[in-house]
Coordinates of N, CA and C in Angstrom, one line a residue:
Chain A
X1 N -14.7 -4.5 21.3 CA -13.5 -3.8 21.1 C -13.8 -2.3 21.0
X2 N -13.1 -1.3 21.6 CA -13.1 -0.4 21.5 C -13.0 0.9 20.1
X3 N -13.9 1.6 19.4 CA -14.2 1.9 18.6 C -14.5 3.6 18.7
X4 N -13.6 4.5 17.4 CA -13.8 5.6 16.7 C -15.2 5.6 16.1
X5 N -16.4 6.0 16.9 CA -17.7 6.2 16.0 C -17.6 8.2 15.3
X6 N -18.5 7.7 14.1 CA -18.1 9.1 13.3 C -19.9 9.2 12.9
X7 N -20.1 10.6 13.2 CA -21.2 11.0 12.4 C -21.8 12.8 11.8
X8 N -22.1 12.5 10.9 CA -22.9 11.3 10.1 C -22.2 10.5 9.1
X9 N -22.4 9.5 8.5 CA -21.8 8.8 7.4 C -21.9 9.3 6.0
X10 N -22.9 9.9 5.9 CA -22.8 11.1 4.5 C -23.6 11.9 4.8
X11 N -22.9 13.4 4.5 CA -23.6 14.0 4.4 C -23.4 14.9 2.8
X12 N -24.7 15.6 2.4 CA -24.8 16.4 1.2 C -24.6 18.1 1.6
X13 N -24.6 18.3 1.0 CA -24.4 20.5 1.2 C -23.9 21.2 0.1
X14 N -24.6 22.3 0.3 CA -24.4 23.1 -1.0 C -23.3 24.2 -0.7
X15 N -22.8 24.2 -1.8 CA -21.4 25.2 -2.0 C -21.5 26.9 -0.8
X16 N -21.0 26.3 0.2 CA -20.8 28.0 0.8 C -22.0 27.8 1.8
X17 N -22.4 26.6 2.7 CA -22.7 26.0 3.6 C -22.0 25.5 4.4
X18 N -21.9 25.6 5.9 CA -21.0 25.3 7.1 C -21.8 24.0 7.5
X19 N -20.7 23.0 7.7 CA -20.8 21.8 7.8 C -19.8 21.3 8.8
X20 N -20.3 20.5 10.2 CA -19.6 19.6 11.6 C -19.7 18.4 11.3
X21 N -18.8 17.8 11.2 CA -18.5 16.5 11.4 C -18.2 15.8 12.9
X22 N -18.7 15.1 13.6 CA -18.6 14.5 14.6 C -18.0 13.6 14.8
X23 N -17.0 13.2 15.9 CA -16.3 12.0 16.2 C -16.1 11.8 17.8
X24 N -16.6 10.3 18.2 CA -16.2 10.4 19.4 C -15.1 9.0 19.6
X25 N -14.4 9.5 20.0 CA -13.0 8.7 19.8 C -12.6 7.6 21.0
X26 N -12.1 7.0 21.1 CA -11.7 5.6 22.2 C -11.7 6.8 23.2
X27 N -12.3 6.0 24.4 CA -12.3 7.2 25.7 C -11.1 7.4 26.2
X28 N -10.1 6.5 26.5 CA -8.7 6.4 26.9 C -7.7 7.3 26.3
X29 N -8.6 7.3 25.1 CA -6.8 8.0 23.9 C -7.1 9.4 24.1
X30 N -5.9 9.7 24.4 CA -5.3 11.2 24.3 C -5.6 12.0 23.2
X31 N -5.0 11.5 22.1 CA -4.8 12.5 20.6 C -5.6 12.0 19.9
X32 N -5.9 13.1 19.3 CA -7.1 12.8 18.2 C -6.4 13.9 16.8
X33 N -7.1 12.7 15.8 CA -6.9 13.5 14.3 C -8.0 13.8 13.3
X34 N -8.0 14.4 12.8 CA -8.9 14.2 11.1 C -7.8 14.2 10.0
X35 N -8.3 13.6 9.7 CA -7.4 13.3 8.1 C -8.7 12.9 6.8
X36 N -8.1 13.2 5.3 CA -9.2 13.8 4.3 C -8.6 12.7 3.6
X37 N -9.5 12.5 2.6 CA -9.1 11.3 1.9 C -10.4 11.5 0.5
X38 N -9.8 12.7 -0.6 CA -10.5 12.4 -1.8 C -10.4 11.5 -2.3
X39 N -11.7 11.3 -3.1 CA -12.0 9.7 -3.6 C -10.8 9.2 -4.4
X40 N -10.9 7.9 -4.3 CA -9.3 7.3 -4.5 C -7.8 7.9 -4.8
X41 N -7.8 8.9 -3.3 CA -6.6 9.1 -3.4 C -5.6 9.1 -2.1
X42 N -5.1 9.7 -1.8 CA -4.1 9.4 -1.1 C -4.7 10.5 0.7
X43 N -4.4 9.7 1.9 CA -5.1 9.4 3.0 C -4.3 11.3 3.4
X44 N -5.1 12.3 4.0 CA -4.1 13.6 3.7 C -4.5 14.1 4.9
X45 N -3.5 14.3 6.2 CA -3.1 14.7 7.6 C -3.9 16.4 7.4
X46 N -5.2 16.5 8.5 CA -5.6 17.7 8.7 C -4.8 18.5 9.9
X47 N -5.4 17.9 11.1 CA -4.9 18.1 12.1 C -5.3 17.4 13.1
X48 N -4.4 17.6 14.1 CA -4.0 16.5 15.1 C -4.7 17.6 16.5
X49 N -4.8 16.9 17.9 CA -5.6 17.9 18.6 C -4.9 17.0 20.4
X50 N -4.3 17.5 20.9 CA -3.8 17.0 22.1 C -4.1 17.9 23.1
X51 N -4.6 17.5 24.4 CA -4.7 18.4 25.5 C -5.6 19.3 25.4
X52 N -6.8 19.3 24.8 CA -7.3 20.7 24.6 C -7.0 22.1 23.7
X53 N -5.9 21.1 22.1 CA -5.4 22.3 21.6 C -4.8 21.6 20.7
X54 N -4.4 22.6 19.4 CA -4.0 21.8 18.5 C -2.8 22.0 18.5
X55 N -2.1 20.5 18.2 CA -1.0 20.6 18.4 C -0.3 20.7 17.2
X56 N -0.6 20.0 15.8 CA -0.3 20.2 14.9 C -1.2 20.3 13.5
X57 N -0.8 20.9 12.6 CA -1.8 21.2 11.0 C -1.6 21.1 9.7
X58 N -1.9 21.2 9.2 CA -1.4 20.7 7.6 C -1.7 22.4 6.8
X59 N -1.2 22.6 5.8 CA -1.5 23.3 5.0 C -3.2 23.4 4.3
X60 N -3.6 22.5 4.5 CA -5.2 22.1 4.2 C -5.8 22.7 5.2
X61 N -5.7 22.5 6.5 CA -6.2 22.9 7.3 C -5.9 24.4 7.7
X62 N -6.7 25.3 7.0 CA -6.6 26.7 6.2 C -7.8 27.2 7.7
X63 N -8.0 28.6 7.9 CA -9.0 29.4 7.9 C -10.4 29.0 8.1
X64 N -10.8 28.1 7.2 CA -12.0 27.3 6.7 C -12.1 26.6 7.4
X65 N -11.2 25.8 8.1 CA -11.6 24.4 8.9 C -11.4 25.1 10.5
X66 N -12.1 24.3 11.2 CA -11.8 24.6 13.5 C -12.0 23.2 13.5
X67 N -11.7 23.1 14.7 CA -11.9 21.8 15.6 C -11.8 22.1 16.9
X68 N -12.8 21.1 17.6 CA -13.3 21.4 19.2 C -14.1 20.2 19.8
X69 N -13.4 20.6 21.1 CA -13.7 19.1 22.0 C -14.7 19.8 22.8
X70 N -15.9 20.0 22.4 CA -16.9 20.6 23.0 C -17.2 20.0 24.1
X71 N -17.1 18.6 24.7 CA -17.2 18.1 26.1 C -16.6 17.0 26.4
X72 N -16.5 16.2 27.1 CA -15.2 15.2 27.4 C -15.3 14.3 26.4
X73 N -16.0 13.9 25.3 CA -16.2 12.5 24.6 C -15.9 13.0 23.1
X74 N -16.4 14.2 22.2 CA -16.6 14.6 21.5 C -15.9 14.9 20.7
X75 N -15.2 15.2 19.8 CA -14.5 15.8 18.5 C -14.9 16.2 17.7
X76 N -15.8 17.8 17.2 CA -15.7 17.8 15.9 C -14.6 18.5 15.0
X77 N -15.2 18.3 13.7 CA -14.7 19.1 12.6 C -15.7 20.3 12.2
X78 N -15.1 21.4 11.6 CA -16.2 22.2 11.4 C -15.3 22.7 10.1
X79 N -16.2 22.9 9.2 CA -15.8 23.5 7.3 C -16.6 24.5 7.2
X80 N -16.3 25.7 7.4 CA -17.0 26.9 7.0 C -17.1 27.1 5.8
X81 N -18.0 27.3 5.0 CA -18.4 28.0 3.0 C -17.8 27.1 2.6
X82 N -18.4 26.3 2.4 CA -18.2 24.5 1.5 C -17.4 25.0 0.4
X83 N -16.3 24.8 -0.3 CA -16.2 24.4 -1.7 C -16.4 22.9 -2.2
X84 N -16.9 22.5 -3.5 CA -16.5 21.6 -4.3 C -15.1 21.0 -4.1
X85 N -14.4 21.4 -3.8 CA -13.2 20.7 -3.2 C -13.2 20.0 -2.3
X86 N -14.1 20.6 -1.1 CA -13.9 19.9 0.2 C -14.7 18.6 0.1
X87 N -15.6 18.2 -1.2 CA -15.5 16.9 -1.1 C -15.0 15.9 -1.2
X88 N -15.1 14.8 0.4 CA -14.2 13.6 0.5 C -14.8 12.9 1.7
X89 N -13.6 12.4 2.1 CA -13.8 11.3 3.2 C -13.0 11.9 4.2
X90 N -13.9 12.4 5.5 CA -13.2 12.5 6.2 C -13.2 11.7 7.8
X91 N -11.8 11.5 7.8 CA -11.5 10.4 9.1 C -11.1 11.3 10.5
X92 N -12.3 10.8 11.1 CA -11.4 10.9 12.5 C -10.9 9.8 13.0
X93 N -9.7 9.7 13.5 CA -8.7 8.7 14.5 C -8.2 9.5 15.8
X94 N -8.1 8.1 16.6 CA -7.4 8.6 18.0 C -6.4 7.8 18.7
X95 N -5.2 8.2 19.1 CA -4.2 6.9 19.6 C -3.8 7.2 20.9
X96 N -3.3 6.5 21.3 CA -3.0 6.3 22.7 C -1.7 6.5 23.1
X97 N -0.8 7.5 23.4 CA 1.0 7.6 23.1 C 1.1 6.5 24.1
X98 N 0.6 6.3 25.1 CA 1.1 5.5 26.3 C 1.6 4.6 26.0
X99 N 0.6 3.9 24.9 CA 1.5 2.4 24.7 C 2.6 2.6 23.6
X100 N 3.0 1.5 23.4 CA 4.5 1.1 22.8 C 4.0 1.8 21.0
X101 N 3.2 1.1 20.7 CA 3.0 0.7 19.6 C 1.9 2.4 18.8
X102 N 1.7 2.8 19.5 CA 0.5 3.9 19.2 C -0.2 4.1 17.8
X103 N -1.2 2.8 18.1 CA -1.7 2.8 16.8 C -2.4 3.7 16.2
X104 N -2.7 4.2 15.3 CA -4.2 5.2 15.1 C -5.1 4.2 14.8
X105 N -6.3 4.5 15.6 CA -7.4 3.9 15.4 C -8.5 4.6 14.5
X106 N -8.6 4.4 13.4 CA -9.6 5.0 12.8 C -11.2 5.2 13.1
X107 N -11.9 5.8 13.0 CA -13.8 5.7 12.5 C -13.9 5.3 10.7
X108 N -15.1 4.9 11.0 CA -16.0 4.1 9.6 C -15.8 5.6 8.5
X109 N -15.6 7.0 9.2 CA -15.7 8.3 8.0 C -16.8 8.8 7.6
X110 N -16.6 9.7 7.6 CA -17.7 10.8 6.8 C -17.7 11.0 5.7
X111 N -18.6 10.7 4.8 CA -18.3 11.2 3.5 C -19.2 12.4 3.0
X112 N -18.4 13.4 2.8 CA -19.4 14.9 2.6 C -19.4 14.9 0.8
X113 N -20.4 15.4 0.4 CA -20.5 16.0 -1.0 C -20.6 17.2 -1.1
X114 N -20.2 18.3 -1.7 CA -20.4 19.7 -2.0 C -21.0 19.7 -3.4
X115 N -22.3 20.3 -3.3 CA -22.7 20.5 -4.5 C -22.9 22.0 -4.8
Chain B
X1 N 12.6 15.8 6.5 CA 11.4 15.6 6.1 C 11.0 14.7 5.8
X2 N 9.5 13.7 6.7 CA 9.2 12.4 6.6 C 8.1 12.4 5.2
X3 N 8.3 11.1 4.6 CA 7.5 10.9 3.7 C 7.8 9.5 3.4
X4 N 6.9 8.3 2.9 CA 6.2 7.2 2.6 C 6.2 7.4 1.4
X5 N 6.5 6.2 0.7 CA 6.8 5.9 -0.4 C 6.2 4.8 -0.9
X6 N 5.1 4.6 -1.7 CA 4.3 3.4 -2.3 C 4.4 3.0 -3.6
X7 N 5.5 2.4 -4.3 CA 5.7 2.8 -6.2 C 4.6 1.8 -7.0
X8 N 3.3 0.9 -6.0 CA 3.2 -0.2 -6.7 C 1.7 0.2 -6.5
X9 N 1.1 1.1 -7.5 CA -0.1 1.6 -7.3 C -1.3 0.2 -7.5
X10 N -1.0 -0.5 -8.6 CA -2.2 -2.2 -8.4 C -1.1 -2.9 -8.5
X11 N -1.8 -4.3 -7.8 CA -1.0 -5.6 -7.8 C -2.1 -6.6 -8.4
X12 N -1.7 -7.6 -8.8 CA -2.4 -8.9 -8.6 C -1.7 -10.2 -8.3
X13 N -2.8 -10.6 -7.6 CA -2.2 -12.0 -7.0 C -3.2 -13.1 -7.2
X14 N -3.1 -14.6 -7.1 CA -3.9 -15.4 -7.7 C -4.2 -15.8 -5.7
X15 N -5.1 -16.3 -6.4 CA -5.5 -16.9 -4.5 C -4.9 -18.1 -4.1
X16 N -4.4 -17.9 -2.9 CA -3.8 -18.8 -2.0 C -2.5 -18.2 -2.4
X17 N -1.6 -17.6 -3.1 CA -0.5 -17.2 -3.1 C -0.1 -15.9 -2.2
X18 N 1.3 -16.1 -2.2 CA 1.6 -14.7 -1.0 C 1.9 -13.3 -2.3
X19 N 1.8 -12.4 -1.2 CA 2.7 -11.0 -2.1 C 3.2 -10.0 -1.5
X20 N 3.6 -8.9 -2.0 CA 4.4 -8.2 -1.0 C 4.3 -7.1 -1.9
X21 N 4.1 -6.1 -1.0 CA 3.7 -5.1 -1.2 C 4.7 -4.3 -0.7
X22 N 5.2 -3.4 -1.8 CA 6.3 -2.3 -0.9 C 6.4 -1.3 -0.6
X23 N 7.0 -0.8 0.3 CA 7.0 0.5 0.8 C 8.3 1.3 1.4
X24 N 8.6 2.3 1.3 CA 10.1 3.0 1.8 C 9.8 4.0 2.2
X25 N 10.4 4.5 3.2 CA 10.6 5.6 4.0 C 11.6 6.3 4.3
X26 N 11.3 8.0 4.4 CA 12.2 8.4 4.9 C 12.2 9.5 6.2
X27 N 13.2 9.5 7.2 CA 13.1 10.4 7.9 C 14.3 10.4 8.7
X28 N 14.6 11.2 9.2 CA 15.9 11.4 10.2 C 15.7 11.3 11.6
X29 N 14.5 10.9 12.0 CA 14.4 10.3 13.5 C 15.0 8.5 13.5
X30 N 15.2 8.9 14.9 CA 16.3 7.2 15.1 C 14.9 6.9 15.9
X31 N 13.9 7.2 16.3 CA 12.7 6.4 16.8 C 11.3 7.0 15.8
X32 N 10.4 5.6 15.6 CA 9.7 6.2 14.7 C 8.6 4.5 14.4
X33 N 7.6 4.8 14.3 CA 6.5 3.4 13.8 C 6.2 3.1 12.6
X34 N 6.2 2.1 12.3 CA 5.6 1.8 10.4 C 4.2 0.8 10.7
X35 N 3.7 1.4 9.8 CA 2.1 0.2 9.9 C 1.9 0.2 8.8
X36 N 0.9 -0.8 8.4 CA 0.2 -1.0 7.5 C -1.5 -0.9 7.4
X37 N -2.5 -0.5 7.1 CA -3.5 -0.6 7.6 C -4.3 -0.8 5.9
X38 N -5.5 -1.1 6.0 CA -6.1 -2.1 4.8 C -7.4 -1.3 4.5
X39 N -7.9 -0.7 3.2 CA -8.8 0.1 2.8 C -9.5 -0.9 2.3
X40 N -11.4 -1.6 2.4 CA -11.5 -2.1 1.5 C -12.5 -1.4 1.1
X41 N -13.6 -2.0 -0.1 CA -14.5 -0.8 -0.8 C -15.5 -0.1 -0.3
X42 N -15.5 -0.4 0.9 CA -16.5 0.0 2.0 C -15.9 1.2 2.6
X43 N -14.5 1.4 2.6 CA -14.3 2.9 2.6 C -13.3 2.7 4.2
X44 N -13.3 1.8 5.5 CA -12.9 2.2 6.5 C -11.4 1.6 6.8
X45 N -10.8 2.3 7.4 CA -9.4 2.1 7.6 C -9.0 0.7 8.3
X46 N -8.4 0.1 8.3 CA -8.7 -1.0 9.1 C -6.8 -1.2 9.3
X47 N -6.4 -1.1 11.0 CA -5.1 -1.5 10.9 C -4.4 -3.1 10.8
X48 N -3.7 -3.4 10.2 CA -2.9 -4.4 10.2 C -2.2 -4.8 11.2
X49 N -0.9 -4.4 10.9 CA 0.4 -4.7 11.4 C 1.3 -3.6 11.9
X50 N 2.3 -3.3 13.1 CA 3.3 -2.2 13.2 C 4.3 -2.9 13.6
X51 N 5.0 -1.8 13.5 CA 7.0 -2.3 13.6 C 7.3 -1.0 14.1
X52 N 8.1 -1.1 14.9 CA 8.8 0.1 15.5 C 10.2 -0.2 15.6
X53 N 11.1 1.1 15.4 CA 12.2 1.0 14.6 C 13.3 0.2 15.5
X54 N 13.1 -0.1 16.5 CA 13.9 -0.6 17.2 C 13.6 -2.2 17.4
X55 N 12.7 -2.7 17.1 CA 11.9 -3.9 17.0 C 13.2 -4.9 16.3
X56 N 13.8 -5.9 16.8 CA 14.9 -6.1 15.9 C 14.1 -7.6 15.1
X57 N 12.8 -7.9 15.6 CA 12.7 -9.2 14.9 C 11.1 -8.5 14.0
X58 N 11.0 -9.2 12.7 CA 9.7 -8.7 11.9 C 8.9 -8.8 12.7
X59 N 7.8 -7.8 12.8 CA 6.1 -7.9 13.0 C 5.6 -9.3 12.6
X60 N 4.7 -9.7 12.8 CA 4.0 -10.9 12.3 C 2.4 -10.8 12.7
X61 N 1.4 -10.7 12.3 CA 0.0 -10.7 12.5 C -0.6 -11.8 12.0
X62 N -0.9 -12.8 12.2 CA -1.8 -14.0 11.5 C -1.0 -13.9 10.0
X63 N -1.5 -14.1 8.8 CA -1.4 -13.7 7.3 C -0.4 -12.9 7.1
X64 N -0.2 -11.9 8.0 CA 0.6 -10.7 7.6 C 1.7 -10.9 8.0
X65 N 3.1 -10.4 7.7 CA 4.4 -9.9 8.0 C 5.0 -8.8 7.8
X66 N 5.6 -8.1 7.6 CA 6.2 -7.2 7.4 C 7.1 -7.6 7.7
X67 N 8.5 -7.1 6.3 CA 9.8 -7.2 6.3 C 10.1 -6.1 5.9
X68 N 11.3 -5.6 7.7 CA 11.9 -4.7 7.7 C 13.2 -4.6 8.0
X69 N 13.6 -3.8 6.5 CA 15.0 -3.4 6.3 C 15.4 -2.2 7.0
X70 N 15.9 -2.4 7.6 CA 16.2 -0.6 8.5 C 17.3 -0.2 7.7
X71 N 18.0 -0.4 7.2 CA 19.6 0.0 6.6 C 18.7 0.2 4.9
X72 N 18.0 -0.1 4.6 CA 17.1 0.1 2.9 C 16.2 1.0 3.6
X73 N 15.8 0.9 4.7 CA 14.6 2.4 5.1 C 13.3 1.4 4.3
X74 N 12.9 -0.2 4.4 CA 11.8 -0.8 3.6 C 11.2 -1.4 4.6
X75 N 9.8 -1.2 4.3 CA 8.8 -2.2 5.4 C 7.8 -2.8 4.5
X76 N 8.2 -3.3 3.9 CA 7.6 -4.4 3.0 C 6.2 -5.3 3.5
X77 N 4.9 -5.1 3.2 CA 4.1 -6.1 3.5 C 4.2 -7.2 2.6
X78 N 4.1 -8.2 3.8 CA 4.0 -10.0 3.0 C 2.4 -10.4 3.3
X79 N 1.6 -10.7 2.4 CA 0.0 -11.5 3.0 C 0.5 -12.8 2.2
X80 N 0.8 -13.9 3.3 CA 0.5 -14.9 2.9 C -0.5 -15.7 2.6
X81 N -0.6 -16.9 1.4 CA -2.4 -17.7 1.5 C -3.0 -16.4 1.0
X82 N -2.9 -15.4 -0.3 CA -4.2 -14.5 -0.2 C -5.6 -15.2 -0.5
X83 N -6.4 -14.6 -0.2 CA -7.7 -14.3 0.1 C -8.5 -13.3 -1.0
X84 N -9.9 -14.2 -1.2 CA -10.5 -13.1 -2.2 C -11.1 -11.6 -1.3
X85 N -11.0 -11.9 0.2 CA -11.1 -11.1 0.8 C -10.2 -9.8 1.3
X86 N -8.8 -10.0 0.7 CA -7.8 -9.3 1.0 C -7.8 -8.2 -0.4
X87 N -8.7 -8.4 -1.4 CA -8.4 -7.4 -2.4 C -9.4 -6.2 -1.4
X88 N -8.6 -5.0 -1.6 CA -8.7 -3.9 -1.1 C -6.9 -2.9 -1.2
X89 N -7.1 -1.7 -0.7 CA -6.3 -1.0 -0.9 C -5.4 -0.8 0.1
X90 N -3.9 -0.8 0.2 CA -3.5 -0.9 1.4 C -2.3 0.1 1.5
X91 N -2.3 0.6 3.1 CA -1.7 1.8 3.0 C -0.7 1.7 4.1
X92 N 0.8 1.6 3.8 CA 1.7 2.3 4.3 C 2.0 3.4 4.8
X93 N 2.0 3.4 6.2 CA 2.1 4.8 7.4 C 3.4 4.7 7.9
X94 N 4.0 6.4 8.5 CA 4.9 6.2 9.5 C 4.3 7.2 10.6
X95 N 4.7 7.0 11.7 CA 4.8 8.0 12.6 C 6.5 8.1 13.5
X96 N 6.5 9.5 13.3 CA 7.6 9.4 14.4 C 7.4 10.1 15.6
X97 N 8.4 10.1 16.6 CA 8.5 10.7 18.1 C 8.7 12.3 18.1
X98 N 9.1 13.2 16.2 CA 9.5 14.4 17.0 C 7.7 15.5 16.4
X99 N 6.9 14.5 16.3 CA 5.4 14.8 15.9 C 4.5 14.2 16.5
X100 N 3.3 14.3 16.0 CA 2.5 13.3 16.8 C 1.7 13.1 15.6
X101 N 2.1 13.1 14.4 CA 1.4 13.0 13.1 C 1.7 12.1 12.3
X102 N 1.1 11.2 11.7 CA 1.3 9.9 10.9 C 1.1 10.4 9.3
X103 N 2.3 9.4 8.7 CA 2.3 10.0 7.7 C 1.9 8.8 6.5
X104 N 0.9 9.1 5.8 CA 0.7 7.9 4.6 C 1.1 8.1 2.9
X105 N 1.6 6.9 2.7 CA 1.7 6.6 1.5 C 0.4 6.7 0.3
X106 N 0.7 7.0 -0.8 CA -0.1 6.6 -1.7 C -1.5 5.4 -2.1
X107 N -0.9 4.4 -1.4 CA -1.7 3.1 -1.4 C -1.4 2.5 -2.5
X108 N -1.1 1.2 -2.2 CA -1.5 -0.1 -3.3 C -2.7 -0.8 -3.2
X109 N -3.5 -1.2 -4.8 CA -4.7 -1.4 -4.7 C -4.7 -3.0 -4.8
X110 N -4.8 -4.2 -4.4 CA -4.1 -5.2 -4.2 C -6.0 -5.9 -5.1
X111 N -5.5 -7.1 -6.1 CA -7.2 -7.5 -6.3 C -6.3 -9.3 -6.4
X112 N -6.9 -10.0 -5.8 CA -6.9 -11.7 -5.7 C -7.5 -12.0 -6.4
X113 N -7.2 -12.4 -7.2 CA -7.7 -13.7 -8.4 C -8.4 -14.9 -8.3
X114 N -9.4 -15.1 -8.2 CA -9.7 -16.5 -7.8 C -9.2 -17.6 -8.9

């Protein structure tokens, strides 16, 4: 079955270090997302990325954060000057508008630490 | 303004019994998807079940159901038979058609009893 791979699975970094998160998403799907997920809390919409551009962002997704489809397979995330905040889980997913149902398909997540 | 509504932060359930887990939404699009998707402590998202708003008969996934009230704005998860494998956290989504952004709930943290 077709699968969201994400890497790395954890990574560590110190406060005010630039840090990429990688995701390569179902080849078929169109949209792609990240979404943040501090530890046990509630799953929190970054942004979404259609066509070569973003189509939509969250208030989180500040200054600090880019994203880029550096070649046809790829998606990352990029966090410029780490805060202690920005530790969490972050998900990339990708869905497919075509079909009926447009599920988001998640990856396994990144989990970054800021120390 | 869409937003997901989870009021049942833990549950418990004894094994082999069903439960239901609830959830409300709101938004002013007349087309729009509800899912449920399943956290367990391993951390990865894992989808369930969807319903889309026009769907006039419940979702049904093996175990799973979902009952939806369109007139209550409720998409209620049912696991029937639980499982000590179903304790994990589970999360109520919507998406609608005038975004392309899904929106989640708080999560219920669901633990089976043996």
């Amino acid at each position: 079955e077709p699968e969201v791979t994400q890497t790395p699975s954890h990574q560590v970094t110190q406060m005010g270090q630039e840090v990429i998160l990688r995701c390569v998403p179902i080849s078929n799907h169109l949209y792609f997302y990240w979404y943040r997920q501090i530890l046990g809390q509630k799953v929190e919409f970054l942004v979404s990325f259609y066509n070569n551009e973003i189509s939509e962002k969250s208030e989180i997704f500040d200054d600090q954060f880019s994203v880029e489809r550096p070649d046809g397979s790829n998606f990352t995330l990029k966090i410029r000057s780490t805060k202690l905040e920005d530790s969490a889980m972050y998900f990339c997913a990708s869905s497919d508008w075509s079909s009926g149902a447009n599920v988001l398909t998640f990856g396994a997540g990144s989990r970054l630490t800021v120390l | 303004a869409q937003k997901i509504t989870q009021t049942q932060p833990g549950m418990f359930v004894q094994e082999k019994e069903a439960v239901t887990l609830d959830c409300t939404y709101d938004t002013s699009d007349q087309s729009y998807g509800l899912f449920w998707y399943k956290q367990p402590s391993s951390g990865e998202m894992i989808f369930l079940i969807y319903q889309g708003s026009y769907d006039e008969q419940n979702a049904t996934e093996g175990r799973y159901s979902l009952n939806f009230q369109k007139a209550r704005k409720s998409a209620n998860l049912v696991i029937s038979a639980s499982q000590l494998g179903d304790s994990a956290m589970y999360f109520c989504a919507m998406r609608t058609n005038t975004g392309n952004q899904f929106y989640f709930g708080t999560g219920t943290s669901l633990t089976v009893i043996p």
